[in-house]
Every structure is written in C-alpha cells, then in structure tokens.
XYZ file of C-alpha atoms in Angstrom:
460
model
C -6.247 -30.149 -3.952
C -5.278 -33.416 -5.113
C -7.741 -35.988 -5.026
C -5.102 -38.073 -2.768
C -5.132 -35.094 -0.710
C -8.582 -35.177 0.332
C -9.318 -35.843 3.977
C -12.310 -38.122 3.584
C -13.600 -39.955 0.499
C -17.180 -37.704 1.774
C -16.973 -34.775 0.566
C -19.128 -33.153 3.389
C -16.944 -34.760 6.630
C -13.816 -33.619 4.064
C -15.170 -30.021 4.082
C -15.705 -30.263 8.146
C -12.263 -31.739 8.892
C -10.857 -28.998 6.599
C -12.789 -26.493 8.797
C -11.855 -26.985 12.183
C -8.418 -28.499 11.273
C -6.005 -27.087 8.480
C -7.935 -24.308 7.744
C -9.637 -23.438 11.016
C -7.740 -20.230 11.483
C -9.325 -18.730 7.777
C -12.752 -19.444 9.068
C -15.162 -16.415 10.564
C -18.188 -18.483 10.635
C -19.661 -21.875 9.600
C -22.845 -22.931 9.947
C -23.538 -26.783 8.790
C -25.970 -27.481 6.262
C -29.224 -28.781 8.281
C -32.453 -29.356 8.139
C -33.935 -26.004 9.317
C -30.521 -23.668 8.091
C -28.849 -23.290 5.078
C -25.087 -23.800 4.566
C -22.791 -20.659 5.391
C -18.931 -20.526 5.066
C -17.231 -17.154 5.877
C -13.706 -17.125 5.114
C -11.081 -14.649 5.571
C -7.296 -15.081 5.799
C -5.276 -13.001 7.840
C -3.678 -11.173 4.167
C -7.179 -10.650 3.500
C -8.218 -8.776 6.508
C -4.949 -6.816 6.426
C -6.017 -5.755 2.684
C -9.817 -5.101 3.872
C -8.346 -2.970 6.147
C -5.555 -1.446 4.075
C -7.967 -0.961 1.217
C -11.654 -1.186 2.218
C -12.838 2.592 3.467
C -13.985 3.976 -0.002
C -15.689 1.081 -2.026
C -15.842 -2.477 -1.226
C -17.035 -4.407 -4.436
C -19.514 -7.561 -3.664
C -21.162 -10.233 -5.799
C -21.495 -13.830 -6.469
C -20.759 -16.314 -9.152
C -21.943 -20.086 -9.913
C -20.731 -23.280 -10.864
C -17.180 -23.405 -8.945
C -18.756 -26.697 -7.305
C -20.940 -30.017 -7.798
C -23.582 -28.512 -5.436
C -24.587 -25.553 -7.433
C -23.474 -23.436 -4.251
C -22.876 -19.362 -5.395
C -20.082 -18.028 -4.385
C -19.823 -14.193 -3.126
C -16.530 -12.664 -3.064
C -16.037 -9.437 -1.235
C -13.352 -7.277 -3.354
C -11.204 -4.194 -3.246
C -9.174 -1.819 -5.637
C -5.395 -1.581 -4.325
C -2.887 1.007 -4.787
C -2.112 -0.319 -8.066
C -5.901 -0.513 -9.259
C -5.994 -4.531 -9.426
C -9.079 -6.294 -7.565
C -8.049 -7.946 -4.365
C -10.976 -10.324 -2.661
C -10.548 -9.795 0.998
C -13.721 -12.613 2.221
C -15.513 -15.108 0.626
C -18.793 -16.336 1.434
C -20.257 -19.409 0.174
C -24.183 -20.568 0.926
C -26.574 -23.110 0.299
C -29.022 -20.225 -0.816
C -28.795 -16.564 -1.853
C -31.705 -15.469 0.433
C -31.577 -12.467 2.127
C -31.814 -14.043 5.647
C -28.982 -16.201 4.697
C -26.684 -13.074 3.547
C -27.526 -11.088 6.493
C -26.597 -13.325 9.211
C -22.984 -14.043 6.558
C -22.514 -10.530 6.532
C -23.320 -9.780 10.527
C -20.736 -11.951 10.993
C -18.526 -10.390 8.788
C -18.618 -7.038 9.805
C -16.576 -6.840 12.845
C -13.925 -7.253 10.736
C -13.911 -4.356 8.813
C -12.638 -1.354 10.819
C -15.161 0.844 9.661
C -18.315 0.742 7.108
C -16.980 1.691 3.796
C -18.320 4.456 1.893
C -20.287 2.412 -0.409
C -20.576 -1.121 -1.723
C -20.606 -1.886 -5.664
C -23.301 -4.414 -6.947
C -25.527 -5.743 -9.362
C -29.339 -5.326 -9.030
C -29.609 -8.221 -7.108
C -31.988 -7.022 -4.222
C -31.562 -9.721 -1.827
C -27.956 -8.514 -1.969
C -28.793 -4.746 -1.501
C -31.244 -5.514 1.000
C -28.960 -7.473 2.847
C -26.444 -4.693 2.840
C -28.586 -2.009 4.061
C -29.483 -4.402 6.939
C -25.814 -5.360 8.175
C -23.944 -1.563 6.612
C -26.778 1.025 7.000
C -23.917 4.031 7.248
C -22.726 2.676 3.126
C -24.033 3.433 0.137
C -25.064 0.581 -2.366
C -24.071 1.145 -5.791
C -25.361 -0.385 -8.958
C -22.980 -1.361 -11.548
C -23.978 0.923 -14.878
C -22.807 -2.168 -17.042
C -25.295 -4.279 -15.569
C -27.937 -1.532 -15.379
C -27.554 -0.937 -19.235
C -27.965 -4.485 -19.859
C -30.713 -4.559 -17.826
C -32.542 -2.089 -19.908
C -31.475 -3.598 -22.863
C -32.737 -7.168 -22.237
C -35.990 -5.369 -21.226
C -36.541 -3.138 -24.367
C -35.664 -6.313 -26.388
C -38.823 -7.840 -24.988
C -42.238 -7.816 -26.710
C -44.167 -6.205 -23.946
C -41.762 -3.372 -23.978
C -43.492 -2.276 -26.666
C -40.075 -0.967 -28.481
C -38.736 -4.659 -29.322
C -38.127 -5.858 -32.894
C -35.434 -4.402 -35.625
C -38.031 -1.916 -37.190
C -37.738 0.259 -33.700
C -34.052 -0.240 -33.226
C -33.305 3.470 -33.171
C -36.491 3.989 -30.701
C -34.069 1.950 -28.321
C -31.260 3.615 -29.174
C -32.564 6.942 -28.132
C -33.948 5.352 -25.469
C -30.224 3.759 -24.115
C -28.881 7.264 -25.029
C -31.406 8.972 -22.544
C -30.216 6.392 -20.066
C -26.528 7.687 -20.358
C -27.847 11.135 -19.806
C -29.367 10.236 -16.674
C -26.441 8.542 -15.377
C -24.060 11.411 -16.407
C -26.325 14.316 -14.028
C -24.124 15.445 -11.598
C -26.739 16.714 -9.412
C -30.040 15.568 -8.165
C -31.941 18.242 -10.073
C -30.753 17.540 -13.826
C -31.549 14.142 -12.914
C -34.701 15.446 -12.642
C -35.160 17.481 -15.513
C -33.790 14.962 -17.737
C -35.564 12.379 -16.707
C -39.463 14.527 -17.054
C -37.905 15.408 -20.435
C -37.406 11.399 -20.879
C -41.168 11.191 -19.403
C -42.607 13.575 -21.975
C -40.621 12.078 -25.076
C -41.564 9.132 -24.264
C -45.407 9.370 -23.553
C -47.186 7.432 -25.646
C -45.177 4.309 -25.001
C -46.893 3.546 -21.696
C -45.198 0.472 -21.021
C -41.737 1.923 -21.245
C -42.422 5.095 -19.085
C -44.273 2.434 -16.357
C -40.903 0.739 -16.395
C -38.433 3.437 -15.807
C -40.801 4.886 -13.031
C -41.361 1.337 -11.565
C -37.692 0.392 -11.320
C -35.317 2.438 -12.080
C -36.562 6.297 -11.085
C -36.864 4.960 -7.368
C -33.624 4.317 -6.961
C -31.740 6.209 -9.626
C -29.182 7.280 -6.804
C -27.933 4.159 -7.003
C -26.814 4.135 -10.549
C -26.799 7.848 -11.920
C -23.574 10.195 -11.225
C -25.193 12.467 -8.395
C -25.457 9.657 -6.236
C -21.514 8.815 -6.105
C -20.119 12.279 -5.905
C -17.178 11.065 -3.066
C -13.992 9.129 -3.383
C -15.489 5.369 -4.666
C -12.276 4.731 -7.102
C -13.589 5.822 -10.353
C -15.418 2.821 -10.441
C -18.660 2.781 -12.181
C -18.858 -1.055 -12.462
C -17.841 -4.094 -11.079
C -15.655 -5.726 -13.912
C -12.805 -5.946 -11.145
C -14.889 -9.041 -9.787
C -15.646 -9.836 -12.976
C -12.359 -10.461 -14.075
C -11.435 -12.060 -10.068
C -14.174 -14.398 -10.975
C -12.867 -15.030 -14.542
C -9.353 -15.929 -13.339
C -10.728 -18.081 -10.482
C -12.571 -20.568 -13.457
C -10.570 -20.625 -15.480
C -6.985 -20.806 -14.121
C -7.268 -21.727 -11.110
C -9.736 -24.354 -11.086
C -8.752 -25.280 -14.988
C -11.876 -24.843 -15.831
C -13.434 -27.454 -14.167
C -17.568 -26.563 -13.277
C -18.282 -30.081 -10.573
C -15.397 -29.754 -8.584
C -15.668 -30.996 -4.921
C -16.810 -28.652 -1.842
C -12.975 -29.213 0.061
C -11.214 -28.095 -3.686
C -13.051 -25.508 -3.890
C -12.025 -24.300 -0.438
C -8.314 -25.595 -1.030
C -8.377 -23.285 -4.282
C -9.531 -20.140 -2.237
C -7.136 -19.959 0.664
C -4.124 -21.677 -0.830
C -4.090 -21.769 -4.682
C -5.874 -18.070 -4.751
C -3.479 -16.385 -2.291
C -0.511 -17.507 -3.078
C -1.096 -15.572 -6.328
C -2.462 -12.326 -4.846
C 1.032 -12.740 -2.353
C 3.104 -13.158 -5.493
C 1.456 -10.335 -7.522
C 2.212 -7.741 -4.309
C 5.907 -8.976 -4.482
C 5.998 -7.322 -8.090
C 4.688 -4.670 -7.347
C 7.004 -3.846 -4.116
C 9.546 -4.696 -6.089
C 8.289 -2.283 -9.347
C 7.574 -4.503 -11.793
C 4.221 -4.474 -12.110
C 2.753 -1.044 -13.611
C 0.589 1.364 -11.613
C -2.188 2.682 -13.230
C -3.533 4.717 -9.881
C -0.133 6.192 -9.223
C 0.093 7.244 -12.904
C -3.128 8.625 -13.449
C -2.579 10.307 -10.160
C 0.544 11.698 -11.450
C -0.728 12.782 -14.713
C -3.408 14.941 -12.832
C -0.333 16.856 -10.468
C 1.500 17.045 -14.468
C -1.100 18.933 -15.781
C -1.963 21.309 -12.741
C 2.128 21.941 -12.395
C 1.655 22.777 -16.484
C -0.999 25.297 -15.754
C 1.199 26.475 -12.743
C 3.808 27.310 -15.005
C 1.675 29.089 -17.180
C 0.634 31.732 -14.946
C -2.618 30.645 -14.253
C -1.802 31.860 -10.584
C -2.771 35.681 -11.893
C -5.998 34.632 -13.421
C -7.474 32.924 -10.622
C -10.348 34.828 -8.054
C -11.235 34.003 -5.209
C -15.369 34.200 -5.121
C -15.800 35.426 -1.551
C -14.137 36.657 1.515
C -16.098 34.260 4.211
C -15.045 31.275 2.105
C -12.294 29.742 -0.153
C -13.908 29.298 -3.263
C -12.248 30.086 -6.667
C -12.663 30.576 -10.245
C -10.599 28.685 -11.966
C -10.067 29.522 -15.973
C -10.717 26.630 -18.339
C -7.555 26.123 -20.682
C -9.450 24.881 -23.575
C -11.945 27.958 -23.750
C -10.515 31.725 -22.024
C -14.666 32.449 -21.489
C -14.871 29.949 -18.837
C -14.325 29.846 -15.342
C -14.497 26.292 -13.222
C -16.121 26.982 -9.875
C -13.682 25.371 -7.083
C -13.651 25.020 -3.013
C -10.845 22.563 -2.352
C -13.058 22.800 1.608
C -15.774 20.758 -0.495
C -13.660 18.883 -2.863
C -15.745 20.392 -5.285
C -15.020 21.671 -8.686
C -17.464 22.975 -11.737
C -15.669 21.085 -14.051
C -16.796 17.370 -15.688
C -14.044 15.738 -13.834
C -14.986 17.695 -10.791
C -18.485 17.155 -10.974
C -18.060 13.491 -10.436
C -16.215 13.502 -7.663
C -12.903 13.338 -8.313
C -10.265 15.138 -7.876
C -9.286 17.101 -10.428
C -6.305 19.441 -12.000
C -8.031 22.345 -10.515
C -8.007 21.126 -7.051
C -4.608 19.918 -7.408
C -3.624 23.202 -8.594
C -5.227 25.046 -5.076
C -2.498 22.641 -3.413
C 0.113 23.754 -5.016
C 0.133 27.230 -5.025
C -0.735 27.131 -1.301
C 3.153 27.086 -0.635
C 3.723 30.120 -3.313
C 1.056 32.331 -2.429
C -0.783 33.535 1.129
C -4.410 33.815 -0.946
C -3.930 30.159 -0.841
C -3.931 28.920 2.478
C -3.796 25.347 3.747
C -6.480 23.081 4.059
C -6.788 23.111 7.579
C -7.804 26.886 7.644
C -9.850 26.572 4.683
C -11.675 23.655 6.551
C -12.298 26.008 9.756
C -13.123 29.100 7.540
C -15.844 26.750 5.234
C -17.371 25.889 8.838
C -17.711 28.718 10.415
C -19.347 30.022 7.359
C -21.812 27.103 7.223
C -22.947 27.887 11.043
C -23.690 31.450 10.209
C -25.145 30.907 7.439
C -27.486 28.577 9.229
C -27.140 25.836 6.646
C -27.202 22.946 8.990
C -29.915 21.353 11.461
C -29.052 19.052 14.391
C -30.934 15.895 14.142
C -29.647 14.069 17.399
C -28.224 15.553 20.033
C -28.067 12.423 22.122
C -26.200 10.673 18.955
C -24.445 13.907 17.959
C -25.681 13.952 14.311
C -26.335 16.954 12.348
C -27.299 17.250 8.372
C -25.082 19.787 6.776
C -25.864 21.610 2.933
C -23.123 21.964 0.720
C -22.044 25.905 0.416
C -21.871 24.800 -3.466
C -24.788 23.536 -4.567
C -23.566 19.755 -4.059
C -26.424 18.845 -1.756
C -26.888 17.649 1.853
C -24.261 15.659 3.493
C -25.371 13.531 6.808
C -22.383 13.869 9.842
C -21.999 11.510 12.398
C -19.550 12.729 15.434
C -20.452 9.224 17.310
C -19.022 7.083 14.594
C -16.723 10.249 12.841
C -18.292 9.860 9.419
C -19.568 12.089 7.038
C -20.985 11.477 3.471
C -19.948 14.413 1.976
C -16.826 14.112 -0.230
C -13.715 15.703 1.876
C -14.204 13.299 4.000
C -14.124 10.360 1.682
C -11.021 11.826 0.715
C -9.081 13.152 3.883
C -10.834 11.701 6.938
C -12.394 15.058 7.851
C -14.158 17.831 6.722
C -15.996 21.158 7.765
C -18.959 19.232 8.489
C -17.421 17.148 11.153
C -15.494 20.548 12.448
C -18.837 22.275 12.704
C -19.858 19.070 14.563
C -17.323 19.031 17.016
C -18.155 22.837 17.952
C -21.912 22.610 17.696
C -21.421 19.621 20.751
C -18.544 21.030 22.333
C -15.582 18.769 21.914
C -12.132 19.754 21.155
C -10.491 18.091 18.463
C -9.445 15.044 19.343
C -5.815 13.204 18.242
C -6.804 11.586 15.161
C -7.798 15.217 13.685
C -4.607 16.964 15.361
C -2.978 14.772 13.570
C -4.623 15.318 10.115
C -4.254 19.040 10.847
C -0.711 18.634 10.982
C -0.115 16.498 8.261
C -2.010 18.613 5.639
C-alpha cells in the first residue's frame, strides 16, 4: 500500500477502517487489541477458501514467521500443496501473542471453514501450536517437520551438557544423527521400537543423551518417524513449502522491508499476495507452468504399464482366497516378492511402506480390466471386510457414536473409523474416501450405503 493510500495517519484506526470497510469481506474474525485480550486477525479470501477446500483433506501445512511488521506481531499462514505441488496459503492469522489460548480461539474460529478436518497438519515443534491443534482438530494428526526435528537434535548435541559436543566427538554425533534417520525411516511401530532399544543400549553410558531422546522425542516419535504418516499426506516430510511462501512474502513482496505498517502488511496479504497466486493458476490452466505431481504420478503408471508389458501378469499370486492380497515380484532381484492388498493401500515395498502409492498398486489397477483374478476395487473393498468381521479383528467402541477400531489384515496397525463424521485413519481412505473399515462400519450399525459411497462404487 502506498503510504498516500493509507486510511489514517494511525496506524491502528488505519488497520480498523481497513477491517470493516475495504477488506471486511476477507475477515473471519477480529478481535481488537485490549487490555485483557490479545490482538487476533483471521483472514481468508473467498480464492482461499475455495483452495482450502479444493486442496485441504490430506495435509494442511501451518506455521508462523516474524518481522513482516513494526509490532513484532508473528504471522501464521495456513498452507496447502495443489495439483501442481506449489504451496498455496489458504488463511492467515496474525496475533499479538503466540499463546496457546490465543491460537485456539484463532483456530475455533477458523474451522467452520474447512469442510472437513484434514488428515493431518505439518509443523514445527512448537507445542503451543500442536497443542492448539489437538484442541480445535482432535480427528488430525500433527506432524513434525523432520528438517526441523534434525536440527533440533543437532543444536542439542552441539551443546555442552549433551555430553557429545566439541569437534573431538564429531563422529559420536554423527552416529548419533544417523540413528535418528533410522528411526524416522521404520515403517512400523515395532522397528521403531527395536531400533530405538538398540539406540538405548549403544548409547548407555552417555546418560544425558539417552535422558533426552526418552524425554522428548520417544514420547512422541509418531509425530516425526515414518510409521506415524503411513496415509496420503503429499510426500511431504517437511514444511519447506511455507518456508519458501514465507521467503517470497519478505522478500518480494514486501521488498524486504522488516517495520512495515500493520494496514501494509494486510494490503500485501489480500491484494499484493493473491493477485500472484491468481496469476500463477492462469499458467498453469493454460500449461505453462510444469507439474511435478502429474509427472511423478505419471512416471509411477510408466513403470507399472513397463512391468505390464513384461509379463509380470503370470508371475503374480494371489496370497489367499478370503482376501485380495498379492505377491508381487521385485524387478531388481527375481528372489523377492512385494506383499500387496490394493483393499489396504498397502504394499511390502520401500515406496509402499510409506504410504504411497506405488508401481505395484498401480499395476493391480491395471490388469483389473485384462484379467478376472483382478477384480475392481469395490469388490475387493467388500471381500477385505467381510474378512475383517470374521476374523474378529475389530471392536466397537461407541455404539451411540458409531465408532469401531479396526486392525489392518497386513500388519499395518489399527485404524480408528468414525461412521458419524465418515472418517477413517487408515490409508484407503486418505486416498479414495472409503475403505473396508467404513464398509464393515456401515454393516456392523446397519445402514445401507448411502449416495456419496454409491457414487464412489461406481466411479472406481
């Protein structure tokens, strides 16, 4: 904004007429800076909300950055990953203080607008931010960002009471970080486990270091290690994509310039800000802009159609009669067979194993219009349910709220299903919007299936 622009030569009546005039429309919530409350601007345009909503059901990226005005205010930012993979904020928040009361009451606020709780959030270890999360989105995971977690550990093992500090145990701390990336790799909630006694037991006599990892980072490991993100969450493992949104916003948008005024700052962030994001979706639409989602997405179908071609079709088994699961052979290495249920999502493979969806899963879809052993996903769904009732490996843990805890056929762990909300953690549903777990739901409670899964049926 131009300093001729500004409404008032205050900057605090500027901000106000801003509010409920020009920009009145972008505002959720606003809550004046007083003597008992703290200042809180929530601010969402209507592109934002239709991204949020477009873009917002697997991982919603949050966190806050300083200095983008004379008061010292932080800004958060609440981000998503579009169809092209760039960051997209879709609300900004911005407080007198980053207490978790404050948050809270942003975020309650906030919430209405997004049209469900996404599947997890992405942060840094900020706790009055986590906290504050769990409190407004108790149904979404919190994530940490493993960039942040490293440096964490770093900072800490540089430190003299870490008793590892100082160049002479340099490679101490190495194999230290590199026992960190192990952890963080385990797919599952037992090698977490084994690795990290193993890390324990190396690590003995340094007291101080094993106090640490048991203190602050054990607790809540499934916030940061592999097993605790095994759904669709982007392939995101940190949050550089607000990083670099924050980065842009400094430096190019407000030149660089630390002190500017409250009513800029707002200016910049509805008008400046947007007009960008509006201009970067123009290239896209109009395919000038690469995208890296739809080419690593197309990459994956390459390589399954490859293996199609090759025959794999007469190598592959099928494990059991009661369910669809198959072994898949490895093409690197003839000896090995990737276990795969596409009913789970699930695949034995590294890409697999994080969650993702891999050439062996995308090879199940293909060949299930060239072969009758490979059936489509709606009867696999059914069959994987069925089998998981007689099995018995489910309990009901609300009737009156129609919940029920479900355990993965494969090994993957226990997946919570709400019928009430429709929402599942396991990861079919993070990809398709349902899954045997909400089928065996729907059964166990007696309700047919409504539109929105007729519809998925028929679709897939």
């Amino acid at each position: 904004m131009l300093r001729g622009k500004h409404l008032d030569k205050d900057d605090c009546k500027s901000t106000e007429k801003l509010l409920a005039g020009p920009l009145k429309d972008n505002v959720v919530f606003y809550q004046p800076l007083g003597k008992d409350q703290d200042l809180i601007i929530v601010l969402q345009t209507e592109c934002m909300r239709k991204d949020l909503q477009d873009h917002g059901s697997n991982i919603v990226f949050f966190d806050a950055t300083h200095c983008v005005n004379q008061y010292s205010f932080p800004l958060f930012t609440l981000l998503v990953r579009d169809d092209h993979g760039h960051g997209v904020p879709v609300a900004y928040i911005i407080t007198s203080s980053e207490t978790q009361e404050t948050l809270t009451l942003a975020l309650q606020r906030l919430r209405p607008l997004f049209p469900k709780p996404p599947r997890c959030f992405m942060v840094d270890k900020d706790m009055s931010e986590i906290n504050a999360l769990n409190d407004v989105f108790p149904e979404s995971d919190v994530l940490l960002c493993w960039y942040h977690v490293l440096q964490a550990v770093v900072r800490w093992l540089m430190k003299s009471d870490s008793g590892v500090s100082g160049p002479q145990n340099s490679s101490i701390r190495k194999e230290i970080i590199d026992y960190f990336k192990k952890m963080k790799a385990c797919p599952m909630k037992a090698d977490f486990d084994r690795v990290a006694k193993k890390f324990l037991k190396e690590f003995s006599h340094y007291k101080e270091l094993c106090n640490y990892f048991q203190r602050y980072w054990e607790p809540i490991s499934h916030r940061w290690a592999d097993y605790g993100r095994c759904y669709n969450h982007g392939n995101s493992e940190t949050n550089n994509l607000i990083e670099r949104f924050f980065h842009r916003l400094k430096y190019q948008f407000l030149s660089g310039i630390r002190n500017r005024r409250l009513d800029d700052l707002l200016d910049v962030l509805l008008c400046k800000t947007e007009t960008y994001f509006q201009v970067i979706k123009h290239l896209q639409s109009a395919g000038r802009m690469a995208n890296c989602v739809a080419m690593k997405l197309e990459e994956t179908f390459n390589k399954a159609t490859r293996m199609m071609e090759k025959g794999w079709i007469d190598h592959i088994t099928r494990e059991s009669l009661d369910i669809y699961v198959y072994n898949v052979p490895s093409e690197q290495d003839s000896s090995l067979s990737y276990r795969t249920c596409p009913a789970e999502c699930f695949c034995s493979c590294p890409v697999g194993l994080k969650g993702e969806e891999c050439k062996h899963l995308v090879l199940l879809d293909i060949l299930k219009d060239k072969d009758d052993a490979f059936p489509e996903l709606a009867l696999q769904l059914e069959a994987h349910a069925r089998a998981v009732q007689d099995k018995g490996h489910f309990s009901v843990c609300s009737e009156v709220k129609m919940e029920i805890d479900v355990e993965s056929l494969c090994g993957r762990g226990t997946y919570h299903t709400d019928l009430e909300t429709y929402s599942c953690t396991c990861c079919t549903f993070s990809y398709h919007g349902i899954c045997p777990c909400l089928i065996l739901a729907q059964q166990l409670f007696g309700m047919t299936i409504n539109e929105k899964n007729l519809l998925f049926c028929e679709s897939i």
